[in-house]
Coordinates of N, CA and C in Angstrom, one line a residue:
M1 N 55.3 17.2 -53.0 CA 54.9 18.4 -52.5 C 53.6 18.0 -52.7
V2 N 52.6 17.7 -53.7 CA 51.5 16.9 -53.0 C 51.0 16.6 -51.9
A3 N 51.9 15.3 -52.2 CA 51.4 13.9 -51.0 C 51.8 14.6 -49.6
V4 N 53.3 15.5 -49.9 CA 53.3 15.7 -48.0 C 52.3 16.5 -47.9
A5 N 51.3 17.5 -48.8 CA 50.8 18.3 -47.9 C 49.3 17.3 -47.8
E6 N 49.3 16.2 -48.8 CA 47.9 15.4 -48.2 C 48.1 15.1 -46.4
S7 N 49.1 14.1 -46.5 CA 49.3 13.9 -45.4 C 49.4 14.3 -43.8
I8 N 49.9 15.6 -44.1 CA 49.5 16.8 -43.1 C 48.1 17.1 -43.5
N9 N 47.3 17.3 -44.1 CA 46.3 17.4 -44.1 C 45.3 16.4 -43.2
L10 N 45.7 15.1 -43.9 CA 44.9 13.3 -42.9 C 45.3 13.6 -41.4
L11 N 47.1 14.2 -41.1 CA 47.1 14.0 -39.6 C 46.6 15.0 -38.7
T12 N 46.8 16.2 -39.4 CA 45.1 16.9 -39.1 C 44.1 16.8 -38.8
F13 N 43.8 16.6 -39.5 CA 42.0 15.5 -39.8 C 42.1 15.2 -38.4
L14 N 42.7 13.5 -38.6 CA 43.3 13.0 -36.9 C 42.9 13.5 -35.5
V15 N 44.0 14.0 -35.8 CA 44.5 15.0 -34.6 C 42.7 15.9 -34.2
L16 N 42.6 16.3 -35.1 CA 41.4 17.1 -34.1 C 40.7 15.7 -34.3
L17 N 39.8 15.0 -35.1 CA 38.8 13.8 -34.9 C 38.6 13.4 -33.6
H18 N 40.5 12.9 -32.6 CA 41.1 12.6 -31.9 C 40.3 13.3 -30.7
L19 N 41.0 15.0 -30.4 CA 40.4 15.9 -29.5 C 38.8 15.5 -29.4
A20 N 37.9 15.7 -30.9 CA 37.0 16.0 -30.1 C 36.0 14.7 -29.9
T21 N 37.1 13.8 -30.2 CA 35.7 12.7 -28.9 C 36.3 12.3 -28.3
S22 N 37.5 12.8 -27.5 CA 38.2 12.6 -26.5 C 37.5 13.2 -25.6
Q23 N 36.9 14.5 -25.5 CA 36.9 15.2 -24.6 C 34.9 15.6 -24.6
A24 N 34.5 15.0 -25.8 CA 32.9 14.8 -25.5 C 32.3 14.1 -24.4
P25 N 31.4 14.0 -23.6 CA 31.2 13.5 -22.4 C 29.9 12.1 -22.5
A26 N 31.0 10.7 -21.9 CA 30.1 9.5 -22.1 C 28.5 9.6 -21.6
P27 N 28.0 9.4 -22.8 CA 26.7 8.6 -22.9 C 26.4 8.2 -20.8
P28 N 25.0 8.9 -20.3 CA 25.5 8.0 -19.5 C 24.8 7.0 -19.7
P29 N 24.8 6.1 -17.9 CA 24.7 4.6 -18.9 C 23.4 4.1 -18.4
F30 N 22.4 3.1 -19.4 CA 21.6 3.1 -19.8 C 21.0 2.5 -17.8
S31 N 20.2 2.3 -17.3 CA 19.4 1.8 -16.1 C 18.0 1.6 -16.1
P32 N 18.0 0.4 -16.2 CA 15.9 -0.1 -16.5 C 15.6 0.6 -15.1
P33 N 14.3 0.3 -15.3 CA 13.2 0.6 -14.3 C 13.3 -0.6 -13.0
F34 N 13.0 0.3 -11.9 CA 13.4 -0.6 -11.0 C 12.2 -2.0 -11.0
N35 N 12.5 -3.0 -10.5 CA 11.6 -4.1 -10.7 C 10.4 -3.9 -8.9
I36 N 9.7 -3.4 -9.2 CA 8.9 -3.5 -8.3 C 8.0 -4.2 -7.4
T37 N 8.1 -5.4 -8.5 CA 6.7 -7.0 -7.6 C 8.5 -7.1 -6.7
H38 N 9.4 -7.6 -7.0 CA 11.0 -7.8 -6.8 C 11.4 -7.8 -5.6
I39 N 11.2 -6.3 -5.0 CA 11.5 -5.5 -3.9 C 10.7 -6.1 -2.9
L40 N 9.2 -5.8 -3.6 CA 8.6 -6.2 -2.2 C 8.4 -7.4 -1.7
L41 N 8.7 -8.8 -2.7 CA 8.9 -9.9 -2.2 C 10.6 -9.8 -1.1
D42 N 11.5 -9.2 -2.0 CA 12.8 -9.6 -1.4 C 12.7 -8.7 0.1
A43 N 12.0 -7.7 0.0 CA 11.7 -7.4 1.3 C 10.8 -7.9 2.5
H44 N 9.7 -8.7 1.8 CA 9.3 -10.3 3.1 C 8.0 -9.3 3.1
D45 N 7.0 -10.0 4.0 CA 5.8 -9.9 4.7 C 4.7 -8.6 4.1
F46 N 5.3 -8.6 2.5 CA 4.3 -7.6 1.3 C 4.3 -8.5 0.3
N47 N 3.7 -10.0 0.1 CA 3.4 -11.5 -0.8 C 1.9 -10.2 -1.6
V48 N 1.1 -10.0 -0.1 CA -0.9 -9.0 -0.9 C -0.1 -8.2 -1.8
A49 N 0.8 -7.3 -1.4 CA 0.6 -6.3 -2.4 C 1.6 -6.5 -3.6
A50 N 2.2 -7.3 -3.5 CA 3.3 -7.3 -4.9 C 1.9 -8.2 -5.7
S51 N 1.7 -9.9 -5.1 CA 0.4 -9.9 -6.5 C -0.2 -9.3 -7.1
A52 N -0.8 -8.5 -6.0 CA -2.3 -7.7 -6.7 C -1.3 -6.4 -7.7
L53 N -0.6 -6.1 -7.2 CA 0.3 -5.1 -8.6 C 0.7 -5.6 -9.1
Q54 N 1.3 -6.8 -9.4 CA 1.6 -8.1 -10.8 C 0.1 -8.2 -11.4
A55 N -0.5 -8.4 -10.5 CA -1.9 -9.3 -11.7 C -3.0 -8.5 -12.2
S56 N -3.0 -6.8 -11.2 CA -3.9 -5.9 -12.2 C -3.0 -5.4 -13.0
G57 N -1.5 -5.2 -13.2 CA -0.7 -4.5 -14.2 C -0.4 -3.4 -13.7
V58 N -0.5 -3.2 -12.2 CA -0.1 -1.6 -11.8 C 0.9 -1.7 -11.5
A59 N 2.0 -2.3 -11.6 CA 3.6 -2.1 -11.3 C 3.5 -1.7 -12.4
T60 N 3.9 -2.6 -13.6 CA 4.0 -2.0 -14.4 C 4.1 -0.5 -14.7
Q61 N 2.8 0.0 -14.6 CA 2.4 1.8 -14.8 C 3.0 2.2 -14.0
F62 N 3.8 1.4 -12.3 CA 3.9 2.4 -11.3 C 5.6 2.9 -12.0
E63 N 6.7 1.5 -12.7 CA 7.9 1.2 -12.9 C 8.2 2.4 -14.3
E64 N 6.7 2.2 -15.4 CA 6.8 3.8 -16.3 C 7.1 4.6 -15.6
L65 N 6.5 4.8 -14.9 CA 6.7 6.1 -14.0 C 7.6 6.6 -13.8
E66 N 8.3 6.4 -12.8 CA 9.8 5.8 -12.4 C 10.5 7.1 -13.5
R67 N 10.4 6.9 -14.6 CA 11.5 7.7 -16.1 C 11.0 9.1 -15.7
G68 N 10.2 9.6 -15.3 CA 10.1 11.0 -15.4 C 9.6 11.2 -13.9
V69 N 9.3 12.7 -12.8 CA 9.9 12.5 -12.2 C 9.3 11.8 -10.9
G70 N 9.2 10.7 -10.5 CA 9.7 9.6 -9.4 C 8.5 9.4 -9.2
I71 N 8.3 8.4 -7.7 CA 7.3 7.6 -7.6 C 7.6 7.0 -6.5
T72 N 6.4 7.1 -4.7 CA 6.7 7.1 -3.7 C 5.7 6.4 -3.4
L73 N 5.8 4.8 -3.1 CA 5.0 3.9 -2.9 C 4.4 3.8 -1.6
F74 N 3.4 3.6 -0.5 CA 2.7 3.1 0.5 C 2.4 2.1 0.7
V75 N 3.1 1.1 0.6 CA 2.8 -0.2 0.7 C 2.1 -1.0 1.9
P76 N 0.6 -1.2 2.1 CA 0.7 -2.7 3.7 C 0.7 -4.0 3.2
T77 N 0.9 -3.9 4.4 CA 1.5 -5.0 5.0 C 1.0 -6.1 4.6
D78 N 1.1 -7.1 4.9 CA 0.5 -8.6 4.4 C -0.8 -8.9 5.7
L79 N -0.3 -8.3 6.9 CA -1.7 -8.5 7.9 C -2.9 -7.5 7.8
A80 N -1.4 -6.3 7.4 CA -2.8 -5.0 7.1 C -3.4 -5.5 6.2
F81 N -3.4 -5.7 5.1 CA -4.4 -6.8 4.4 C -5.6 -7.4 4.7
A82 N -4.7 -8.2 5.2 CA -5.9 -9.4 5.7 C -6.8 -8.2 6.0
S83 N -6.6 -8.0 7.0 CA -8.4 -6.8 8.2 C -9.4 -6.3 7.2
S84 N -8.9 -6.4 5.9 CA -9.5 -5.6 4.8 C -9.6 -6.1 3.5
T85 N -9.6 -7.5 4.1 CA -9.9 -8.4 2.7 C -11.8 -8.5 2.2
N86 N -12.4 -8.5 2.3 CA -13.6 -9.0 2.1 C -14.0 -7.6 1.3
L87 N -13.5 -6.3 2.2 CA -13.4 -5.0 1.1 C -13.4 -5.3 0.0
L88 N -12.1 -5.4 -0.2 CA -11.1 -6.0 -1.6 C -11.6 -6.4 -2.2
R89 N -12.3 -8.2 -2.2 CA -12.4 -8.9 -2.9 C -14.2 -8.7 -3.6
S90 N -14.5 -7.9 -3.2 CA -15.9 -7.5 -3.7 C -16.0 -6.7 -4.9
L91 N -14.6 -6.0 -4.5 CA -14.0 -5.0 -5.7 C -14.3 -5.9 -7.0
P92 N -15.0 -5.2 -8.6 CA -14.6 -5.3 -9.7 C -12.9 -4.7 -10.0
A93 N -13.0 -5.6 -11.2 CA -10.8 -5.1 -11.6 C -10.6 -3.3 -11.0
E94 N -11.2 -3.1 -11.8 CA -11.4 -0.8 -12.6 C -10.6 -1.0 -11.2
K95 N -11.7 -1.0 -9.9 CA -11.8 -0.5 -8.5 C -10.4 -0.8 -7.8
K96 N -10.0 -1.7 -7.7 CA -9.3 -2.7 -7.5 C -7.8 -2.0 -7.5
A97 N -7.4 -1.3 -8.8 CA -6.4 -1.2 -9.5 C -6.8 0.5 -9.1
L98 N -7.7 0.9 -8.9 CA -7.7 2.6 -7.7 C -7.3 2.4 -7.2
V99 N -7.7 1.9 -6.4 CA -7.1 1.6 -4.9 C -6.1 1.4 -4.6
L100 N -5.3 0.2 -5.5 CA -3.9 0.3 -5.0 C -2.9 1.6 -5.6
K101 N -3.3 2.6 -7.1 CA -2.9 3.6 -7.3 C -3.1 5.1 -6.0
F102 N -4.3 4.0 -5.5 CA -4.3 5.5 -4.1 C -3.5 5.4 -3.3
H103 N -2.0 4.3 -3.3 CA -1.5 4.5 -2.4 C 0.2 4.5 -2.7
A104 N -0.6 5.8 -4.1 CA 1.1 5.9 -4.9 C 1.2 7.6 -5.2
L105 N 2.2 7.8 -5.1 CA 2.2 10.0 -5.5 C 3.0 10.0 -6.7
H106 N 2.7 10.2 -7.5 CA 3.6 11.1 -8.4 C 4.8 12.1 -8.6
S107 N 5.7 11.5 -7.2 CA 6.7 12.1 -7.1 C 7.9 11.4 -5.8
Y108 N 9.2 11.7 -6.7 CA 9.4 10.8 -5.8 C 9.6 11.5 -3.7
Y109 N 9.3 11.4 -2.7 CA 9.2 11.9 -1.6 C 10.3 10.6 -1.1
P110 N 11.8 10.8 -0.1 CA 12.0 10.0 0.8 C 11.4 10.1 2.2
L111 N 11.8 10.1 3.6 CA 10.9 10.4 4.1 C 11.6 11.9 4.6
G112 N 12.8 12.0 4.8 CA 12.7 13.0 5.6 C 11.6 14.3 4.8
S113 N 11.3 13.9 3.4 CA 10.4 15.2 2.6 C 9.1 14.7 3.2
L114 N 8.5 13.9 3.3 CA 7.4 13.5 3.7 C 7.4 13.7 5.3
Q115 N 7.9 13.8 5.9 CA 7.8 14.4 7.4 C 8.2 16.1 7.3
S116 N 8.6 16.5 6.2 CA 8.1 18.9 6.3 C 7.9 18.4 5.0
I117 N 6.9 17.8 4.6 CA 5.7 17.9 3.5 C 4.6 19.2 4.0
V118 N 5.1 20.5 2.9 CA 4.1 21.8 3.3 C 3.2 21.2 2.9
N119 N 2.6 20.9 2.0 CA 0.9 20.7 1.6 C 1.1 19.8 2.2
P120 N -0.2 19.4 3.2 CA -0.4 17.9 3.8 C -1.3 17.4 2.4
V121 N -2.3 17.6 1.9 CA -3.3 17.6 0.9 C -2.3 17.2 -0.2
Q122 N -2.8 15.7 -0.2 CA -1.8 15.1 -1.7 C -2.6 14.6 -2.8
P123 N -2.1 15.1 -4.0 CA -3.5 13.6 -5.6 C -2.5 12.7 -5.2
T124 N -3.5 11.9 -5.4 CA -2.1 10.4 -6.0 C -2.3 10.0 -7.5
L125 N -2.5 8.6 -8.2 CA -2.6 8.4 -9.2 C -3.6 7.9 -9.8
A126 N -4.4 8.0 -8.0 CA -6.0 7.7 -8.3 C -6.8 8.5 -8.7
T127 N -5.9 9.9 -8.1 CA -6.7 11.3 -8.7 C -6.9 11.5 -10.0
E128 N -4.8 11.6 -10.6 CA -5.1 11.3 -12.1 C -5.8 10.1 -12.9
D129 N -6.2 9.4 -12.2 CA -6.9 9.0 -13.1 C -9.2 9.5 -13.4
T130 N -9.1 10.4 -12.1 CA -10.7 10.5 -11.6 C -10.3 11.9 -12.1
A131 N -10.0 12.5 -10.9 CA -10.7 14.2 -11.0 C -10.1 14.9 -9.9
A132 N -10.0 15.8 -10.4 CA -8.7 16.6 -9.3 C -9.8 17.1 -8.1
G133 N -9.1 16.9 -6.7 CA -9.8 17.2 -5.2 C -10.2 14.9 -5.0
L134 N -10.2 14.7 -6.0 CA -10.7 13.0 -5.5 C -9.3 12.1 -4.9
F135 N -9.9 11.7 -4.4 CA -8.8 10.4 -3.9 C -7.8 10.9 -3.6
T136 N -7.3 11.7 -2.2 CA -6.2 12.8 -2.2 C -6.0 12.0 -0.4
L137 N -4.5 11.6 -0.3 CA -4.3 11.7 0.8 C -3.8 12.4 1.7
N138 N -3.8 12.5 2.7 CA -3.9 13.5 3.9 C -2.5 13.3 4.3
I139 N -0.9 14.4 4.5 CA 0.2 14.0 4.7 C 0.8 14.2 5.9
T140 N 0.6 14.1 7.7 CA 1.5 14.9 8.5 C 2.0 14.1 8.9
R141 N 2.8 15.2 9.9 CA 3.9 14.5 11.1 C 3.4 14.6 11.9
L142 N 3.5 13.4 12.8 CA 2.4 13.3 14.1 C 3.0 14.2 15.2
S143 N 2.2 15.3 16.5 CA 2.4 15.9 16.8 C 2.6 15.8 18.0
N144 N 3.5 13.8 18.4 CA 3.9 14.3 19.8 C 5.4 13.4 19.8
G145 N 5.9 14.8 18.5 CA 7.2 15.2 19.5 C 8.0 13.8 18.7
S146 N 7.5 13.0 18.1 CA 8.1 12.3 16.7 C 8.8 12.4 15.4
S147 N 8.6 11.6 14.8 CA 9.5 11.8 13.2 C 7.9 11.1 13.0
D148 N 7.4 10.2 13.3 CA 6.3 9.6 12.7 C 5.5 10.2 11.7
V149 N 5.6 9.3 10.6 CA 4.0 10.2 9.3 C 3.3 9.1 9.3
S150 N 1.9 10.3 9.7 CA 0.4 9.4 9.7 C 0.0 9.5 8.0
I151 N -0.4 9.1 7.7 CA -1.6 9.0 6.5 C -3.2 8.9 6.7
A152 N -3.5 9.3 5.9 CA -5.4 9.6 6.5 C -6.4 9.7 5.2
T153 N -6.6 9.2 5.1 CA -8.0 8.8 3.6 C -9.1 9.4 4.2
G154 N -9.5 10.2 5.7 CA -10.6 10.5 5.5 C -11.7 9.4 6.2
L155 N -11.5 8.5 6.2 CA -12.1 7.1 6.7 C -11.0 6.6 7.3
V156 N -9.9 6.0 6.7 CA -9.0 5.5 8.0 C -8.0 6.3 8.4
Q157 N -7.0 5.9 9.2 CA -5.6 6.5 9.0 C -4.6 5.8 9.4
A158 N -3.2 5.8 9.4 CA -2.2 4.6 9.1 C -1.0 5.3 9.6
S159 N -0.2 5.1 9.5 CA 1.0 5.5 10.1 C 2.0 4.4 8.7
I160 N 3.9 5.3 8.4 CA 4.4 4.7 7.9 C 5.7 4.0 9.1
T161 N 5.6 3.2 9.1 CA 5.6 1.5 9.9 C 8.0 1.5 9.7
R162 N 7.8 1.3 8.3 CA 9.2 1.5 7.8 C 9.6 1.8 6.9
T163 N 10.6 2.2 6.5 CA 11.2 2.2 4.9 C 11.8 1.5 3.8
V164 N 11.1 0.8 3.2 CA 11.3 -0.6 2.1 C 12.4 -0.5 1.6
F165 N 12.6 0.6 0.3 CA 13.6 0.9 -0.7 C 13.1 2.6 -1.1
D166 N 15.0 3.0 -0.6 CA 15.0 4.1 -1.5 C 16.1 4.5 -1.9
Q167 N 15.6 4.6 -3.3 CA 16.6 5.2 -4.8 C 16.1 5.5 -5.4
N168 N 16.3 7.5 -5.4 CA 16.0 8.2 -6.5 C 15.5 7.3 -8.0
P169 N 14.7 7.1 -8.7 CA 13.7 8.0 -8.1 C 12.5 7.1 -7.8
L170 N 12.4 6.0 -6.8 CA 12.2 5.4 -6.7 C 11.8 5.3 -4.7
A171 N 11.2 5.5 -4.4 CA 10.2 5.8 -2.6 C 9.3 4.3 -2.3
I172 N 9.3 3.6 -1.7 CA 8.5 2.5 -1.2 C 8.4 2.6 0.5
F173 N 8.0 2.5 1.3 CA 7.2 2.0 2.2 C 6.0 1.7 3.3
A174 N 6.3 0.6 4.4 CA 5.1 -0.1 4.8 C 4.5 1.1 5.5
V175 N 3.0 0.7 5.3 CA 2.3 1.1 6.6 C 1.0 0.2 7.1
S176 N 0.7 0.4 8.1 CA 0.0 -0.4 9.4 C -1.1 -0.1 8.8
N177 N -2.2 0.5 8.2 CA -3.4 -0.1 7.5 C -3.2 -0.3 5.3
V178 N -4.1 -0.8 5.3 CA -4.6 -0.7 4.2 C -5.7 0.7 3.5
L179 N -4.9 1.6 2.6 CA -5.3 2.7 2.3 C -7.0 2.6 1.8
L180 N -7.7 2.8 2.5 CA -9.3 3.5 1.5 C -9.4 4.5 1.7
P181 N -10.1 5.0 0.0 CA -10.6 6.0 -0.2 C -12.1 6.2 0.1
K182 N -12.5 7.2 0.7 CA -13.8 8.1 1.6 C -14.8 8.2 -0.1
D183 N -13.4 8.0 -1.1 CA -14.6 8.3 -2.5 C -15.2 7.0 -2.7
L184 N -14.5 5.7 -2.5 CA -14.9 4.5 -3.0 C -15.6 3.8 -1.8
F185 N -15.3 3.6 -0.9 CA -16.3 3.1 0.1 C -16.6 4.3 1.3
N186 N -18.0 4.0 1.9 CA -18.1 4.8 2.4 C -18.2 4.3 3.8
R187 N -18.4 5.1 5.2 CA -18.1 5.3 6.7 C -18.9 4.0 7.4
T188 N -19.9 3.4 7.1 CA -20.7 2.3 7.4 C -20.5 1.1 6.4
T189 N -20.1 1.4 5.0 CA -19.4 0.2 5.0 C -17.9 -0.4 5.3
H190 N -17.3 0.7 5.7 CA -16.0 0.4 6.7 C -15.9 -0.2 8.7
T191 N -17.5 -0.2 8.6 CA -17.5 0.1 9.9 C -18.0 -1.3 10.5
S192 N -19.1 -2.1 9.5 CA -20.1 -2.8 8.9 C -18.4 -3.4 9.1
E193 N -17.3 -3.9 8.7 CA -16.5 -4.9 7.8 C -15.1 -4.7 9.1
A194 N -15.1 -4.5 10.3 CA -14.1 -3.8 11.1 C -15.4 -4.8 12.5
A195 N -16.6 -5.3 12.5 CA -17.4 -5.4 13.1 C -16.7 -6.0 13.5
P196 N -16.6 -6.7 15.7 CA -15.6 -7.4 16.1 C -16.9 -8.9 15.4
P197 N -16.6 -9.5 16.0 CA -16.8 -11.2 15.6 C -17.5 -12.1 16.3
A198 N -17.4 -11.4 17.8 CA -18.7 -11.8 18.3 C -20.5 -11.1 18.3
V199 N -20.6 -9.4 17.4 CA -21.2 -9.2 16.4 C -21.6 -10.0 16.3
Q200 N -21.0 -10.8 13.9 CA -21.1 -11.4 13.8 C -22.1 -12.3 13.4
L201 N -21.6 -13.0 14.4 CA -21.7 -14.7 15.3 C -23.6 -14.7 15.8
A202 N -23.8 -13.2 16.7 CA -25.1 -12.9 17.0 C -26.1 -13.7 16.5
G203 N -26.9 -13.6 15.2 CA -28.2 -13.9 14.2 C -27.3 -15.4 13.5
A204 N -25.8 -16.2 13.5 CA -25.1 -17.5 12.7 C -25.9 -18.9 13.8
A205 N -26.4 -19.3 13.1 CA -26.6 -20.8 13.2 C -25.7 -21.0 13.7
P206 N -25.2 -22.4 15.0 CA -25.0 -23.3 15.1 C -23.9 -23.7 14.7
G207 N -22.2 -23.5 14.8 CA -21.2 -24.6 13.8 C -21.8 -25.5 14.5
P208 N -20.8 -27.1 13.9 CA -20.5 -28.4 14.1 C -20.3 -28.2 15.5
G209 N -21.2 -29.6 16.4 CA -21.0 -29.5 17.5 C -20.9 -28.3 18.4
A210 N -21.6 -27.2 18.6 CA -22.0 -26.0 19.4 C -23.4 -26.4 19.9
D211 N -23.7 -26.2 21.5 CA -25.1 -25.9 22.1 C -25.7 -25.4 20.8
G212 N -27.1 -25.7 21.2 CA -27.9 -25.8 20.1 C -28.8 -24.2 20.9
R213 N -28.6 -23.9 22.0 CA -29.0 -22.7 23.1 C -28.4 -21.2 22.1
V214 N -27.1 -21.7 21.2 CA -27.0 -20.3 21.0 C -27.3 -19.6 19.8
A215 N -28.6 -20.4 19.2 CA -29.8 -19.5 18.8 C -30.6 -18.9 19.0
V216 N -30.3 -19.1 20.7 CA -31.5 -18.2 21.2 C -31.1 -16.7 21.3
M217 N -29.8 -16.6 20.6 CA -29.0 -15.2 20.9 C -30.3 -14.3 19.6
S218 N -31.0 -14.6 18.2 CA -31.7 -14.0 17.0 C -33.3 -14.4 17.8
A219 N -33.2 -15.4 18.1 CA -35.1 -16.4 18.1 C -35.5 -15.8 19.4
G220 N -34.9 -15.3 20.9 CA -35.7 -15.9 22.1 C -36.2 -14.0 21.9
T221 N -37.6 -14.6 23.2 CA -38.1 -13.4 23.1 C -37.9 -13.0 24.6
G222 N -37.8 -13.9 25.6 CA -38.9 -13.8 27.1 C -37.4 -13.8 27.8
T223 N -38.2 -13.2 28.9 CA -36.9 -12.3 30.0 C -36.2 -13.9 30.1
G224 N -36.4 -14.7 30.5 CA -35.4 -16.1 30.2 C -34.6 -16.0 29.2
Q225 N -35.3 -16.5 28.4 CA -34.2 -16.4 26.8 C -33.6 -14.9 26.7
R226 N -33.7 -14.1 27.2 CA -32.6 -12.8 27.2 C -31.4 -13.3 27.6
I227 N -31.7 -13.7 29.9 CA -30.9 -13.6 30.4 C -30.2 -15.3 29.8
D228 N -30.7 -16.1 29.0 CA -29.5 -16.9 28.5 C -28.6 -17.2 27.1
S229 N -29.3 -16.2 26.4 CA -29.2 -15.2 25.0 C -27.3 -14.7 25.4
L230 N -27.3 -14.0 26.3 CA -26.5 -12.6 27.1 C -25.5 -13.6 27.4
F231 N -25.8 -14.8 28.9 CA -25.0 -15.5 29.1 C -24.4 -16.5 27.9
W232 N -24.6 -17.2 27.5 CA -24.6 -17.8 26.2 C -23.3 -16.7 24.6
L233 N -23.5 -15.6 24.4 CA -22.9 -15.1 24.5 C -21.8 -14.3 25.0
L234 N -21.6 -14.0 26.2 CA -20.8 -13.7 27.1 C -19.3 -15.0 27.2
I235 N -20.0 -16.4 27.0 CA -18.9 -17.2 26.9 C -18.0 -17.0 25.3
A236 N -18.9 -16.3 24.3 CA -18.6 -16.9 23.0 C -17.5 -15.9 22.8
T237 N -17.7 -14.5 23.8 CA -16.3 -13.8 23.3 C -15.6 -14.4 24.6
G238 N -15.6 -14.6 25.3 CA -14.0 -14.8 26.1 C -14.2 -14.4 27.8
L239 N -16.0 -13.6 27.7 CA -16.0 -13.0 28.7 C -16.0 -14.2 30.2
I240 N -16.4 -14.9 29.9 CA -17.0 -16.4 31.5 C -16.1 -17.3 30.3
Y241 N -15.7 -18.1 31.7 CA -14.8 -19.8 30.8 C -15.9 -20.4 31.7
L242 N -16.2 -21.1 31.3 CA -16.6 -22.8 31.3 C -15.5 -23.2 32.3
V243 N -15.2 -24.2 33.4 CA -14.6 -25.1 33.5 C -15.1 -26.0 34.0
H244 N -15.0 -26.9 33.2 CA -14.7 -28.6 33.0 C -14.0 -29.8 33.5
S245 N -15.1 -30.1 35.3 CA -13.9 -31.0 36.3 C -14.3 -32.5 35.5
P246 N -12.6 -33.6 36.2 CA -13.3 -34.4 35.5 C -14.0 -35.7 35.6
C247 N -14.7 -36.0 34.9 CA -16.1 -37.1 35.3 C -15.8 -38.0 36.8
P248 N -16.6 -37.9 37.7 CA -16.8 -38.6 39.0 C -16.7 -40.1 38.9
C249 N -17.3 -40.6 37.6 CA -17.8 -42.0 37.2 C -16.3 -42.7 37.3

């Protein structure tokens, strides 16, 4: 009788154990963070951004933030970076990282949320590294009736050109310009960077094979020299074209 009772108790225990384990919810599958660098390289046209994020270590910081409330990135295209290369190259490493963090919001915002955002002034990850009120972005929907989203820094304005990646907790959008923070760059610096090539050539020495009279743009003082200077400046800017006839000899 004792053996039978022990068998019943063991059977009961096994049944209860089976019920307990079968009703317990399965643990959620482990999902590693997205590899932002790989996403940008696969999307093409973001080689500069991918390299900068990888070299600075900022990509790793972005990926760690995915596990919280998410992250939204505004990534300039390679063409957009080309127009700001000189400005960014002159920055020390820590400020370059700050500019990259200026392109990120510490929340997951799909495009629809950005189009209907309530508070246009948004802090960035660069804000978290500095102080409240600094390095903020002004995000608004354009008032022309379209669904385009405008992003202003107080120094430059960009627009979202396409969605590169959107899967909670990560959203990546392509933007038309590098977002230069007014807290790091002043308007004079940005204006001089964007000066047209003709202005930059005004005081430059002639290049190989150039006509020596180009130098009078900086050295001439007489009326005739000023006219000559203007003539060559118009040629340099493409407003006057010289047509060479074949040599009659």
